[in-house]
PDB file of C-alpha atoms and ligand atoms in Angstrom:
ATOM      1  CA  MET A   1     -18.413 -10.643   6.868  1.00  0.00           C
ATOM      2  CA  SER A   2     -17.483 -10.672   3.194  1.00  0.00           C
ATOM      3  CA  GLU A   3     -14.290 -12.384   2.068  1.00  0.00           C
ATOM      4  CA  ALA A   4     -12.867  -9.036   0.949  1.00  0.00           C
ATOM      5  CA  LEU A   5     -13.498  -7.501   4.373  1.00  0.00           C
ATOM      6  CA  ALA A   6     -11.786 -10.409   6.146  1.00  0.00           C
ATOM      7  CA  TYR A   7      -8.668 -10.010   3.999  1.00  0.00           C
ATOM      8  CA  ALA A   8      -8.767  -6.222   4.422  1.00  0.00           C
ATOM      9  CA  LEU A   9      -8.894  -6.690   8.190  1.00  0.00           C
ATOM     10  CA  VAL A  10      -5.624  -8.638   8.050  1.00  0.00           C
ATOM     11  CA  ALA A  11      -4.123  -5.889   5.858  1.00  0.00           C
ATOM     12  CA  ALA A  12      -5.368  -3.237   8.295  1.00  0.00           C
ATOM     13  CA  LEU A  13      -3.706  -5.091  11.183  1.00  0.00           C
ATOM     14  CA  GLY A  14      -0.446  -4.744   9.208  1.00  0.00           C
ATOM     15  CA  ASN A  15      -0.708  -0.963   9.665  1.00  0.00           C
ATOM     16  CA  VAL A  16      -1.121  -1.403  13.418  1.00  0.00           C
ATOM     17  CA  LEU A  17       1.764  -3.921  13.678  1.00  0.00           C
ATOM     18  CA  GLY A  18       4.064  -1.574  11.738  1.00  0.00           C
ATOM     19  CA  ALA A  19       3.162   1.274  14.083  1.00  0.00           C
ATOM     20  CA  LEU A  20       3.753  -0.939  17.139  1.00  0.00           C
ATOM     21  CA  ALA A  21       7.200  -1.986  15.836  1.00  0.00           C
ATOM     22  CA  VAL A  22       8.163   1.695  15.999  1.00  0.00           C
ATOM     23  CA  THR A  23       6.576   2.578  19.332  1.00  0.00           C
ATOM     24  CA  ARG A  24       7.978  -0.588  20.956  1.00  0.00           C
ATOM     25  CA  ARG A  25      11.409   0.198  19.408  1.00  0.00           C
ATOM     26  CA  ALA A  26      11.757  -3.257  17.874  1.00  0.00           C
ATOM     27  CA  ALA A  27      15.027  -2.635  15.981  1.00  0.00           C
ATOM     28  CA  ALA A  28      15.332  -6.128  14.459  1.00  0.00           C
ATOM     29  CA  THR A  29      11.721  -6.020  13.253  1.00  0.00           C
ATOM     30  CA  LEU A  30      12.258  -2.586  11.694  1.00  0.00           C
ATOM     31  CA  LYS A  31      15.315  -3.900   9.810  1.00  0.00           C
ATOM     32  CA  LEU A  32      13.188  -6.749   8.463  1.00  0.00           C
ATOM     33  CA  ILE A  33      10.413  -4.327   7.486  1.00  0.00           C
ATOM     34  CA  GLU A  34      12.967  -2.377   5.410  1.00  0.00           C
ATOM     35  CA  HIS A  35      13.289  -5.485   3.241  1.00  0.00           C
ATOM     36  CA  PHE A  36       9.492  -5.683   3.061  1.00  0.00           C
ATOM     37  CA  VAL A  37       9.634  -2.305   1.294  1.00  0.00           C
ATOM     38  CA  ALA A  38      11.870  -3.650  -1.498  1.00  0.00           C
ATOM     39  CA  PHE A  39      10.225  -7.062  -1.773  1.00  0.00           C
ATOM     40  CA  GLY A  40       6.764  -5.489  -1.587  1.00  0.00           C
ATOM     41  CA  ALA A  41       7.678  -2.988  -4.300  1.00  0.00           C
ATOM     42  CA  GLY A  42       8.587  -5.787  -6.734  1.00  0.00           C
ATOM     43  CA  PHE A  43       5.516  -7.839  -5.898  1.00  0.00           C
ATOM     44  CA  MET A  44       3.190  -4.840  -6.020  1.00  0.00           C
ATOM     45  CA  LEU A  45       4.557  -3.505  -9.310  1.00  0.00           C
ATOM     46  CA  ALA A  46       4.030  -6.921 -10.889  1.00  0.00           C
ATOM     47  CA  VAL A  47       0.471  -7.186  -9.516  1.00  0.00           C
ATOM     48  CA  ALA A  48      -0.374  -3.672 -10.772  1.00  0.00           C
ATOM     49  CA  LEU A  49       0.978  -4.227 -14.285  1.00  0.00           C
ATOM     50  CA  VAL A  50       0.174  -7.892 -14.883  1.00  0.00           C
ATOM     51  CA  GLU A  51      -3.050  -8.390 -12.897  1.00  0.00           C
ATOM     52  CA  ILE A  52      -4.827  -5.122 -12.069  1.00  0.00           C
ATOM     53  CA  LEU A  53      -4.403  -3.098 -15.274  1.00  0.00           C
ATOM     54  CA  PRO A  54      -5.754  -5.707 -17.738  1.00  0.00           C
ATOM     55  CA  GLU A  55      -8.806  -6.345 -15.506  1.00  0.00           C
ATOM     56  CA  ALA A  56      -9.315  -2.608 -14.962  1.00  0.00           C
ATOM     57  CA  PHE A  57      -9.335  -2.011 -18.721  1.00  0.00           C
ATOM     58  CA  ALA A  58     -11.890  -4.790 -19.161  1.00  0.00           C
ATOM     59  CA  ARG A  59     -14.103  -3.411 -16.380  1.00  0.00           C
ATOM     60  CA  SER A  60     -13.935   0.357 -16.988  1.00  0.00           C
ATOM     61  CA  GLY A  61     -13.701   0.202 -20.782  1.00  0.00           C
ATOM     62  CA  THR A  62     -12.783   3.451 -22.490  1.00  0.00           C
ATOM     63  CA  ALA A  63     -12.796   5.315 -19.140  1.00  0.00           C
ATOM     64  CA  ALA A  64     -10.004   3.094 -17.781  1.00  0.00           C
ATOM     65  CA  PRO A  65      -6.913   5.083 -18.889  1.00  0.00           C
ATOM     66  CA  LEU A  66      -8.280   8.298 -17.352  1.00  0.00           C
ATOM     67  CA  MET A  67      -9.213   6.510 -14.102  1.00  0.00           C
ATOM     68  CA  VAL A  68      -5.725   4.977 -13.793  1.00  0.00           C
ATOM     69  CA  LEU A  69      -4.155   8.395 -14.396  1.00  0.00           C
ATOM     70  CA  LEU A  70      -6.487  10.051 -11.860  1.00  0.00           C
ATOM     71  CA  GLY A  71      -5.621   7.420  -9.237  1.00  0.00           C
ATOM     72  CA  TYR A  72      -1.916   8.040  -9.818  1.00  0.00           C
ATOM     73  CA  LEU A  73      -2.259  11.832  -9.666  1.00  0.00           C
ATOM     74  CA  ALA A  74      -4.468  11.706  -6.554  1.00  0.00           C
ATOM     75  CA  VAL A  75      -1.688  10.050  -4.534  1.00  0.00           C
ATOM     76  CA  HIS A  76       0.796  12.675  -5.659  1.00  0.00           C
ATOM     77  CA  LEU A  77      -1.639  15.414  -4.694  1.00  0.00           C
ATOM     78  CA  THR A  78      -2.506  14.126  -1.232  1.00  0.00           C
ATOM     79  CA  GLN A  79       0.817  12.608  -0.206  1.00  0.00           C
ATOM     80  CA  HIS A  80       3.349  14.906  -1.831  1.00  0.00           C
ATOM     81  CA  THR A  81       1.743  18.215  -2.779  1.00  0.00           C
ATOM     82  CA  ILE A  82      -0.470  19.350   0.082  1.00  0.00           C
ATOM     83  CA  THR A  83       1.722  17.364   2.512  1.00  0.00           C
ATOM     84  CA  PRO A  84       5.001  19.132   3.397  1.00  0.00           C
ATOM     85  CA  HIS A  85       6.967  16.018   4.364  1.00  0.00           C
ATOM     86  CA  PHE A  86       6.428  12.432   3.350  1.00  0.00           C
ATOM     87  CA  HIS A  87       8.472   9.423   2.450  1.00  0.00           C
ATOM     88  CA  PHE A  88       8.156   5.725   3.166  1.00  0.00           C
ATOM     89  CA  GLY A  89      10.219   4.010   5.821  1.00  0.00           C
ATOM     90  CA  GLU A  90      11.290   4.930   9.321  1.00  0.00           C
ATOM     91  CA  GLU A  91      11.602   8.639  10.070  1.00  0.00           C
ATOM     92  CA  THR A  92      15.045   9.204  11.537  1.00  0.00           C
ATOM     93  CA  HIS A  93      15.320  12.992  11.625  1.00  0.00           C
ATOM     94  CA  THR A  94      13.321  15.633  13.500  1.00  0.00           C
ATOM     95  CA  VAL A  95      10.308  17.045  11.657  1.00  0.00           C
ATOM     96  CA  ASN A  96       7.758  19.786  12.212  1.00  0.00           C
ATOM     97  CA  PRO A  97       4.961  18.622  14.586  1.00  0.00           C
ATOM     98  CA  ASP A  98       2.376  19.204  11.850  1.00  0.00           C
ATOM     99  CA  ALA A  99       4.230  16.930   9.412  1.00  0.00           C
ATOM    100  CA  GLY A 100       2.834  13.826  11.094  1.00  0.00           C
ATOM    101  CA  THR A 101      -0.740  15.076  11.011  1.00  0.00           C
ATOM    102  CA  SER A 102      -0.671  16.167   7.380  1.00  0.00           C
ATOM    103  CA  ALA A 103       1.081  12.943   6.328  1.00  0.00           C
ATOM    104  CA  LEU A 104      -1.651  11.038   8.151  1.00  0.00           C
ATOM    105  CA  ILE A 105      -4.327  12.890   6.191  1.00  0.00           C
ATOM    106  CA  GLY A 106      -2.484  12.213   2.918  1.00  0.00           C
ATOM    107  CA  LEU A 107      -1.993   8.552   3.761  1.00  0.00           C
ATOM    108  CA  LEU A 108      -5.658   8.125   4.709  1.00  0.00           C
ATOM    109  CA  LEU A 109      -6.721   8.573   1.079  1.00  0.00           C
ATOM    110  CA  HIS A 110      -4.032   6.143  -0.047  1.00  0.00           C
ATOM    111  CA  THR A 111      -5.023   3.511   2.550  1.00  0.00           C
ATOM    112  CA  PHE A 112      -8.690   4.028   1.658  1.00  0.00           C
ATOM    113  CA  PHE A 113      -7.741   3.001  -1.898  1.00  0.00           C
ATOM    114  CA  ASP A 114      -5.824   0.012  -0.522  1.00  0.00           C
ATOM    115  CA  GLY A 115      -9.264  -1.133   0.644  1.00  0.00           C
ATOM    116  CA  VAL A 116     -10.939  -0.187  -2.656  1.00  0.00           C
ATOM    117  CA  ALA A 117      -8.285  -2.238  -4.464  1.00  0.00           C
ATOM    118  CA  ILE A 118      -8.905  -5.352  -2.346  1.00  0.00           C
ATOM    119  CA  ALA A 119     -12.702  -5.069  -2.614  1.00  0.00           C
ATOM    120  CA  SER A 120     -12.817  -4.379  -6.349  1.00  0.00           C
ATOM    121  CA  ALA A 121     -10.353  -7.187  -7.042  1.00  0.00           C
ATOM    122  CA  PHE A 122     -12.616  -9.621  -5.153  1.00  0.00           C
ATOM    123  CA  LEU A 123     -15.527  -8.352  -7.277  1.00  0.00           C
ATOM    124  CA  VAL A 124     -13.651  -9.578 -10.386  1.00  0.00           C
ATOM    125  CA  ARG A 125     -12.595 -12.980  -8.985  1.00  0.00           C
ATOM    126  CA  PRO A 126     -11.306 -14.371  -5.670  1.00  0.00           C
ATOM    127  CA  GLY A 127      -7.879 -15.228  -7.140  1.00  0.00           C
ATOM    128  CA  LEU A 128      -7.324 -11.587  -8.108  1.00  0.00           C
ATOM    129  CA  GLY A 129      -8.545 -10.514  -4.672  1.00  0.00           C
ATOM    130  CA  VAL A 130      -5.970 -12.699  -2.917  1.00  0.00           C
ATOM    131  CA  MET A 131      -3.203 -11.424  -5.203  1.00  0.00           C
ATOM    132  CA  VAL A 132      -4.071  -7.762  -4.586  1.00  0.00           C
ATOM    133  CA  PHE A 133      -4.383  -8.467  -0.856  1.00  0.00           C
ATOM    134  CA  LEU A 134      -0.836  -9.903  -0.804  1.00  0.00           C
ATOM    135  CA  ALA A 135       0.537  -6.881  -2.664  1.00  0.00           C
ATOM    136  CA  ILE A 136      -1.153  -4.540  -0.231  1.00  0.00           C
ATOM    137  CA  PHE A 137      -0.322  -6.517   2.883  1.00  0.00           C
ATOM    138  CA  LEU A 138       3.413  -6.406   2.047  1.00  0.00           C
ATOM    139  CA  HIS A 139       3.476  -2.618   2.199  1.00  0.00           C
ATOM    140  CA  LYS A 140       1.074  -2.279   5.146  1.00  0.00           C
ATOM    141  CA  LEU A 141       3.833  -2.895   7.711  1.00  0.00           C
ATOM    142  CA  PRO A 142       6.123  -0.176   6.237  1.00  0.00           C
ATOM    143  CA  GLU A 143       3.060   2.096   6.006  1.00  0.00           C
ATOM    144  CA  GLY A 144       2.451   1.726   9.761  1.00  0.00           C
ATOM    145  CA  VAL A 145       6.178   2.296  10.423  1.00  0.00           C
ATOM    146  CA  THR A 146       6.083   5.438   8.284  1.00  0.00           C
ATOM    147  CA  ILE A 147       3.178   7.112  10.016  1.00  0.00           C
ATOM    148  CA  SER A 148       4.071   6.281  13.599  1.00  0.00           C
ATOM    149  CA  SER A 149       7.762   7.186  13.253  1.00  0.00           C
ATOM    150  CA  LEU A 150       6.822  10.433  11.506  1.00  0.00           C
ATOM    151  CA  MET A 151       4.440  11.305  14.326  1.00  0.00           C
ATOM    152  CA  LEU A 152       7.027  10.443  16.997  1.00  0.00           C
ATOM    153  CA  ALA A 153       9.681  12.502  15.164  1.00  0.00           C
ATOM    154  CA  GLY A 154       7.235  15.400  15.248  1.00  0.00           C
ATOM    155  CA  GLY A 155       6.941  15.112  19.033  1.00  0.00           C
ATOM    156  CA  ARG A 156       3.643  13.222  19.265  1.00  0.00           C
ATOM    157  CA  THR A 157       3.104  10.708  22.069  1.00  0.00           C
ATOM    158  CA  VAL A 158       3.484   6.939  21.713  1.00  0.00           C
ATOM    159  CA  GLY A 159      -0.297   6.610  22.014  1.00  0.00           C
ATOM    160  CA  GLN A 160      -0.925   9.113  19.214  1.00  0.00           C
ATOM    161  CA  ALA A 161       1.686   7.423  17.011  1.00  0.00           C
ATOM    162  CA  THR A 162       0.021   4.032  17.513  1.00  0.00           C
ATOM    163  CA  ALA A 163      -3.387   5.587  16.836  1.00  0.00           C
ATOM    164  CA  GLY A 164      -1.982   6.794  13.490  1.00  0.00           C
ATOM    165  CA  GLY A 165      -1.545   3.166  12.424  1.00  0.00           C
ATOM    166  CA  VAL A 166      -5.044   2.303  13.668  1.00  0.00           C
ATOM    167  CA  PHE A 167      -6.596   5.158  11.633  1.00  0.00           C
ATOM    168  CA  LEU A 168      -4.857   3.932   8.477  1.00  0.00           C
ATOM    169  CA  GLY A 169      -6.260   0.468   9.093  1.00  0.00           C
ATOM    170  CA  ILE A 170      -9.773   1.854   9.568  1.00  0.00           C
ATOM    171  CA  ALA A 171      -9.527   3.814   6.283  1.00  0.00           C
ATOM    172  CA  THR A 172      -8.666   0.536   4.514  1.00  0.00           C
ATOM    173  CA  LEU A 173     -11.752  -1.172   5.932  1.00  0.00           C
ATOM    174  CA  LEU A 174     -13.854   1.844   4.944  1.00  0.00           C
ATOM    175  CA  GLY A 175     -12.541   1.490   1.377  1.00  0.00           C
ATOM    176  CA  VAL A 176     -13.827  -2.097   1.278  1.00  0.00           C
ATOM    177  CA  VAL A 177     -17.245  -1.232   2.712  1.00  0.00           C
ATOM    178  CA  LEU A 178     -17.791   1.753   0.387  1.00  0.00           C
ATOM    179  CA  THR A 179     -16.691  -0.144  -2.735  1.00  0.00           C
ATOM    180  CA  ASP A 180     -19.647  -2.468  -2.298  1.00  0.00           C
ATOM    181  CA  GLN A 181     -22.059   0.477  -1.789  1.00  0.00           C
ATOM    182  CA  VAL A 182     -21.000   3.156  -4.264  1.00  0.00           C
ATOM    183  CA  GLY A 183     -21.845   2.388  -7.898  1.00  0.00           C
ATOM    184  CA  PHE A 184     -18.983   4.494  -9.227  1.00  0.00           C
ATOM    185  CA  LEU A 185     -16.443   2.493  -7.202  1.00  0.00           C
ATOM    186  CA  VAL A 186     -18.039  -0.824  -8.193  1.00  0.00           C
ATOM    187  CA  ARG A 187     -17.376   0.138 -11.813  1.00  0.00           C
ATOM    188  CA  HIS A 188     -14.151   2.158 -11.682  1.00  0.00           C
ATOM    189  CA  GLY A 189     -12.643   1.258  -8.300  1.00  0.00           C
ATOM    190  CA  LEU A 190     -10.198  -1.212  -9.811  1.00  0.00           C
ATOM    191  CA  ALA A 191      -8.905   1.283 -12.404  1.00  0.00           C
ATOM    192  CA  LEU A 192      -8.502   4.032  -9.777  1.00  0.00           C
ATOM    193  CA  ALA A 193      -6.816   1.568  -7.425  1.00  0.00           C
ATOM    194  CA  GLY A 194      -4.573   0.500 -10.332  1.00  0.00           C
ATOM    195  CA  GLY A 195      -3.232   4.052 -10.597  1.00  0.00           C
ATOM    196  CA  VAL A 196      -2.810   4.266  -6.823  1.00  0.00           C
ATOM    197  CA  THR A 197      -1.029   0.896  -6.663  1.00  0.00           C
ATOM    198  CA  LEU A 198       1.283   1.860  -9.510  1.00  0.00           C
ATOM    199  CA  TYR A 199       2.198   5.066  -7.678  1.00  0.00           C
ATOM    200  CA  VAL A 200       2.822   3.328  -4.364  1.00  0.00           C
ATOM    201  CA  ALA A 201       4.996   0.627  -5.952  1.00  0.00           C
ATOM    202  CA  ALA A 202       6.992   2.649  -8.482  1.00  0.00           C
ATOM    203  CA  SER A 203       6.980   6.158  -7.026  1.00  0.00           C
ATOM    204  CA  ASN A 204       6.829   5.585  -3.245  1.00  0.00           C
ATOM    205  CA  LEU A 205       8.522   2.283  -2.530  1.00  0.00           C
ATOM    206  CA  VAL A 206      11.176   2.044  -5.277  1.00  0.00           C
ATOM    207  CA  PRO A 207      12.713   5.487  -4.504  1.00  0.00           C
ATOM    208  CA  GLU A 208      13.089   4.354  -0.867  1.00  0.00           C
ATOM    209  CA  PHE A 209      15.875   1.911  -1.734  1.00  0.00           C
ATOM    210  CA  GLN A 210      17.076   3.251  -5.099  1.00  0.00           C
ATOM    211  CA  GLY A 211      19.880   5.193  -3.457  1.00  0.00           C
ATOM    212  CA  LYS A 212      20.932   2.546  -0.937  1.00  0.00           C
ATOM    213  CA  ARG A 213      24.063   0.545  -1.701  1.00  0.00           C
ATOM    214  CA  GLY A 214      24.568  -3.197  -1.642  1.00  0.00           C
ATOM    215  CA  TRP A 215      22.780  -6.082  -3.290  1.00  0.00           C
ATOM    216  CA  ARG A 216      20.301  -7.135  -0.600  1.00  0.00           C
ATOM    217  CA  LEU A 217      17.581  -4.575  -1.328  1.00  0.00           C
ATOM    218  CA  PRO A 218      17.706  -4.890  -5.154  1.00  0.00           C
ATOM    219  CA  ALA A 219      17.691  -8.687  -4.701  1.00  0.00           C
ATOM    220  CA  ALA A 220      14.566  -8.390  -2.513  1.00  0.00           C
ATOM    221  CA  PHE A 221      12.953  -6.177  -5.197  1.00  0.00           C
ATOM    222  CA  PHE A 222      13.574  -8.645  -8.039  1.00  0.00           C
ATOM    223  CA  ALA A 223      12.574 -11.531  -5.768  1.00  0.00           C
ATOM    224  CA  GLY A 224       9.257  -9.747  -5.135  1.00  0.00           C
ATOM    225  CA  ALA A 225       8.494  -9.729  -8.868  1.00  0.00           C
ATOM    226  CA  GLY A 226       9.645 -13.364  -9.179  1.00  0.00           C
ATOM    227  CA  VAL A 227       7.573 -14.562  -6.228  1.00  0.00           C
ATOM    228  CA  PHE A 228       4.564 -12.841  -7.824  1.00  0.00           C
ATOM    229  CA  TYR A 229       4.832 -15.216 -10.799  1.00  0.00           C
ATOM    230  CA  LEU A 230       5.233 -18.236  -8.519  1.00  0.00           C
ATOM    231  CA  THR A 231       2.157 -17.168  -6.528  1.00  0.00           C
ATOM    232  CA  LYS A 232       0.236 -16.633  -9.765  1.00  0.00           C
ATOM    233  CA  MET A 233       1.105 -20.138 -10.986  1.00  0.00           C
ATOM    234  CA  LEU A 234       0.025 -21.572  -7.652  1.00  0.00           C
ATOM    235  CA  LEU A 235      -3.275 -19.659  -7.547  1.00  0.00           C
ATOM    236  CA  ASP A 236      -4.041 -20.500 -11.201  1.00  0.00           C
ATOM    237  CA  ARG A 237      -3.513 -24.173 -10.410  1.00  0.00           C
ATOM    238  CA  ILE A 238      -5.902 -24.060  -7.441  1.00  0.00           C
ATOM    239  CA  ALA A 239      -8.564 -22.118  -9.382  1.00  0.00           C
TER     240      ALA A 239
HETATM  241 ZN1   ZN B 301      11.807  12.400   6.763  1.00  0.00          ZN
HETATM  242 ZN1   ZN B 302      -1.035   1.419   1.230  1.00  0.00          ZN
END
């Protein structure tokens, strides 16, 4: 198994764990995962801007800006245009039964690119791979929470809601496997994933806690960006 696939497997398990936290009604865990959203947003935004974009521009050359834009737009299309209801975090109100299914389809493309991001980062250098893995892992738990709670709110069974998390994990692994096979993804996967990552951090995760009061969530957000720099220093020292 490649290094990228091993890391992606851990990330994929995050989807399943998030889904299980919902179906097992682990209230304390869900509260903690809410802070993962804010912390993960800060960490992920920093990884996208400081690590992924410069490497993506080096790898994709003049095609890079378009690829980043396409990645960004693709998430908006699949998660928020053809999907009637989607937002990150636990679903607390009743939704249409189809909302869970269409959100799952939208999220599958996103989680596929989570895998593309991990694999293409490892293609550049292991240090970048680990950094992108961390950014993705931090939002994998909330991602699992999102899909399973949305499916439960739409009247699906506990088994179906858990399966939602499993499917997201499988899409991530598929992203890794295909990135090594498809020439286009080998070249432009990082730039596309850069756009996707930027969307997830700034347009999915940040709006989740923007409107919430108090200092804990903003503190977690800024801490995420700060811990990114600490991790970077640490990884640079090891490399
Ligand atoms: Zn909702
Ligand atoms: Zn994701």
